[in-house]
Amino acid sequence: NLLDIFIEMEKRVILGKGKLDILKRVCAQINKSLLKIINDYEEFSRDFGQSLPNEKQTSGILSDHQQSQFCKSTGESAQTSQH
């Protein structure tokens, strides 16, 4: 499924914090709304990182707290975004 693809991309260091170019190119070709979500995520993580500079970064793209905050800002449930 799509989540497995993202996980594999992250393991291969193709996808990760600051490494969304390939994903953005693919989404631009297949679904512009996904591209908007990625762009929103990048903007959110920049703003969130500046507001909490001492937060410990995890190896994943979003920490659980960041994911929860991002889901609230986009109106998506955290459960949906994890699966």
PDB file of C-alpha atoms in Angstrom:
ATOM      1  CA  ASN A   1       0.000   0.000   0.000  1.00  0.00           C
ATOM      2  CA  LEU A   2       0.989   3.641  -0.160  1.00  0.00           C
ATOM      3  CA  LEU A   3       2.209   3.770   3.426  1.00  0.00           C
ATOM      4  CA  ASP A   4       4.585   0.867   2.729  1.00  0.00           C
ATOM      5  CA  ILE A   5       5.962   2.776  -0.253  1.00  0.00           C
ATOM      6  CA  PHE A   6       6.562   5.852   1.906  1.00  0.00           C
ATOM      7  CA  ILE A   7       8.250   3.742   4.586  1.00  0.00           C
ATOM      8  CA  GLU A   8      10.530   2.128   2.008  1.00  0.00           C
ATOM      9  CA  MET A   9      11.362   5.540   0.527  1.00  0.00           C
ATOM     10  CA  GLU A  10      12.251   6.809   3.997  1.00  0.00           C
ATOM     11  CA  LYS A  11      14.465   3.771   4.677  1.00  0.00           C
ATOM     12  CA  ARG A  12      16.347   4.434   1.442  1.00  0.00           C
ATOM     13  CA  VAL A  13      16.731   8.097   2.433  1.00  0.00           C
ATOM     14  CA  ILE A  14      14.699   9.172  -0.589  1.00  0.00           C
ATOM     15  CA  LEU A  15      11.958  10.552   1.620  1.00  0.00           C
ATOM     16  CA  GLY A  16      12.458  12.378   4.883  1.00  0.00           C
ATOM     17  CA  LYS A  17      12.618  15.714   6.549  1.00  0.00           C
ATOM     18  CA  GLY A  18      13.754  18.135   3.872  1.00  0.00           C
ATOM     19  CA  LYS A  19      13.711  15.395   1.211  1.00  0.00           C
ATOM     20  CA  LEU A  20      10.312  15.664  -0.385  1.00  0.00           C
ATOM     21  CA  ASP A  21      11.306  16.640  -3.940  1.00  0.00           C
ATOM     22  CA  ILE A  22      10.708  13.222  -5.526  1.00  0.00           C
ATOM     23  CA  LEU A  23       7.366  12.830  -3.787  1.00  0.00           C
ATOM     24  CA  LYS A  24       6.349  16.335  -4.858  1.00  0.00           C
ATOM     25  CA  ARG A  25       7.236  15.609  -8.495  1.00  0.00           C
ATOM     26  CA  VAL A  26       5.165  12.425  -8.484  1.00  0.00           C
ATOM     27  CA  CYS A  27       2.204  14.072  -6.778  1.00  0.00           C
ATOM     28  CA  ALA A  28       2.323  17.019  -9.174  1.00  0.00           C
ATOM     29  CA  GLN A  29       1.765  14.559 -12.022  1.00  0.00           C
ATOM     30  CA  ILE A  30      -0.940  12.411 -10.432  1.00  0.00           C
ATOM     31  CA  ASN A  31      -2.813  14.445  -7.828  1.00  0.00           C
ATOM     32  CA  LYS A  32      -2.450  18.179  -7.221  1.00  0.00           C
ATOM     33  CA  SER A  33      -4.315  17.963  -3.899  1.00  0.00           C
ATOM     34  CA  LEU A  34      -1.580  15.663  -2.547  1.00  0.00           C
ATOM     35  CA  LEU A  35       1.011  18.209  -3.648  1.00  0.00           C
ATOM     36  CA  LYS A  36      -0.855  20.881  -1.694  1.00  0.00           C
ATOM     37  CA  ILE A  37      -0.797  18.673   1.427  1.00  0.00           C
ATOM     38  CA  ILE A  38       2.973  18.214   1.064  1.00  0.00           C
ATOM     39  CA  ASN A  39       3.499  21.950   0.608  1.00  0.00           C
ATOM     40  CA  ASP A  40       1.269  22.612   3.634  1.00  0.00           C
ATOM     41  CA  TYR A  41       3.324  20.095   5.638  1.00  0.00           C
ATOM     42  CA  GLU A  42       6.582  21.820   4.671  1.00  0.00           C
ATOM     43  CA  GLU A  43       5.220  25.202   5.690  1.00  0.00           C
ATOM     44  CA  PHE A  44       3.757  23.794   8.913  1.00  0.00           C
ATOM     45  CA  SER A  45       6.979  22.035   9.893  1.00  0.00           C
ATOM     46  CA  ARG A  46       9.006  25.199   9.285  1.00  0.00           C
ATOM     47  CA  ASP A  47       6.606  27.234  11.432  1.00  0.00           C
ATOM     48  CA  PHE A  48       6.324  24.503  14.067  1.00  0.00           C
ATOM     49  CA  GLY A  49      10.088  24.032  14.250  1.00  0.00           C
ATOM     50  CA  GLN A  50      10.590  27.725  14.829  1.00  0.00           C
ATOM     51  CA  SER A  51       7.997  27.806  17.609  1.00  0.00           C
ATOM     52  CA  LEU A  52       9.509  24.779  19.420  1.00  0.00           C
ATOM     53  CA  PRO A  53      13.265  24.920  18.772  1.00  0.00           C
ATOM     54  CA  ASN A  54      14.135  22.589  21.673  1.00  0.00           C
ATOM     55  CA  GLU A  55      11.816  19.746  20.655  1.00  0.00           C
ATOM     56  CA  LYS A  56      13.741  16.515  20.111  1.00  0.00           C
ATOM     57  CA  GLN A  57      13.586  15.405  16.489  1.00  0.00           C
ATOM     58  CA  THR A  58      12.678  11.822  15.668  1.00  0.00           C
ATOM     59  CA  SER A  59      13.992   9.766  12.783  1.00  0.00           C
ATOM     60  CA  GLY A  60      10.589   9.842  11.075  1.00  0.00           C
ATOM     61  CA  ILE A  61       9.156  12.674   9.081  1.00  0.00           C
ATOM     62  CA  LEU A  62       6.860  13.830  11.889  1.00  0.00           C
ATOM     63  CA  SER A  63       6.983  13.174  15.607  1.00  0.00           C
ATOM     64  CA  ASP A  64       3.686  12.002  17.121  1.00  0.00           C
ATOM     65  CA  HIS A  65       3.076  15.482  18.523  1.00  0.00           C
ATOM     66  CA  GLN A  66       3.854  17.166  15.200  1.00  0.00           C
ATOM     67  CA  GLN A  67       1.613  14.710  13.362  1.00  0.00           C
ATOM     68  CA  SER A  68      -1.245  15.452  15.742  1.00  0.00           C
ATOM     69  CA  GLN A  69      -0.781  19.206  15.290  1.00  0.00           C
ATOM     70  CA  PHE A  70      -0.540  18.893  11.501  1.00  0.00           C
ATOM     71  CA  CYS A  71      -3.690  16.753  11.341  1.00  0.00           C
ATOM     72  CA  LYS A  72      -5.554  19.338  13.402  1.00  0.00           C
ATOM     73  CA  SER A  73      -4.415  22.097  11.049  1.00  0.00           C
ATOM     74  CA  THR A  74      -5.478  20.169   7.920  1.00  0.00           C
ATOM     75  CA  GLY A  75      -8.688  18.754   9.381  1.00  0.00           C
ATOM     76  CA  GLU A  76      -7.490  15.168   8.945  1.00  0.00           C
ATOM     77  CA  SER A  77      -7.687  12.633  11.757  1.00  0.00           C
ATOM     78  CA  ALA A  78      -4.402  11.308  13.140  1.00  0.00           C
ATOM     79  CA  GLN A  79      -5.710   7.748  12.752  1.00  0.00           C
ATOM     80  CA  THR A  80      -6.286   8.288   9.010  1.00  0.00           C
ATOM     81  CA  SER A  81      -2.829   9.727   8.460  1.00  0.00           C
ATOM     82  CA  GLN A  82      -1.145   6.787  10.188  1.00  0.00           C
ATOM     83  CA  HIS A  83      -2.784   4.205   7.890  1.00  0.00           C
TER      84      HIS A  83
END
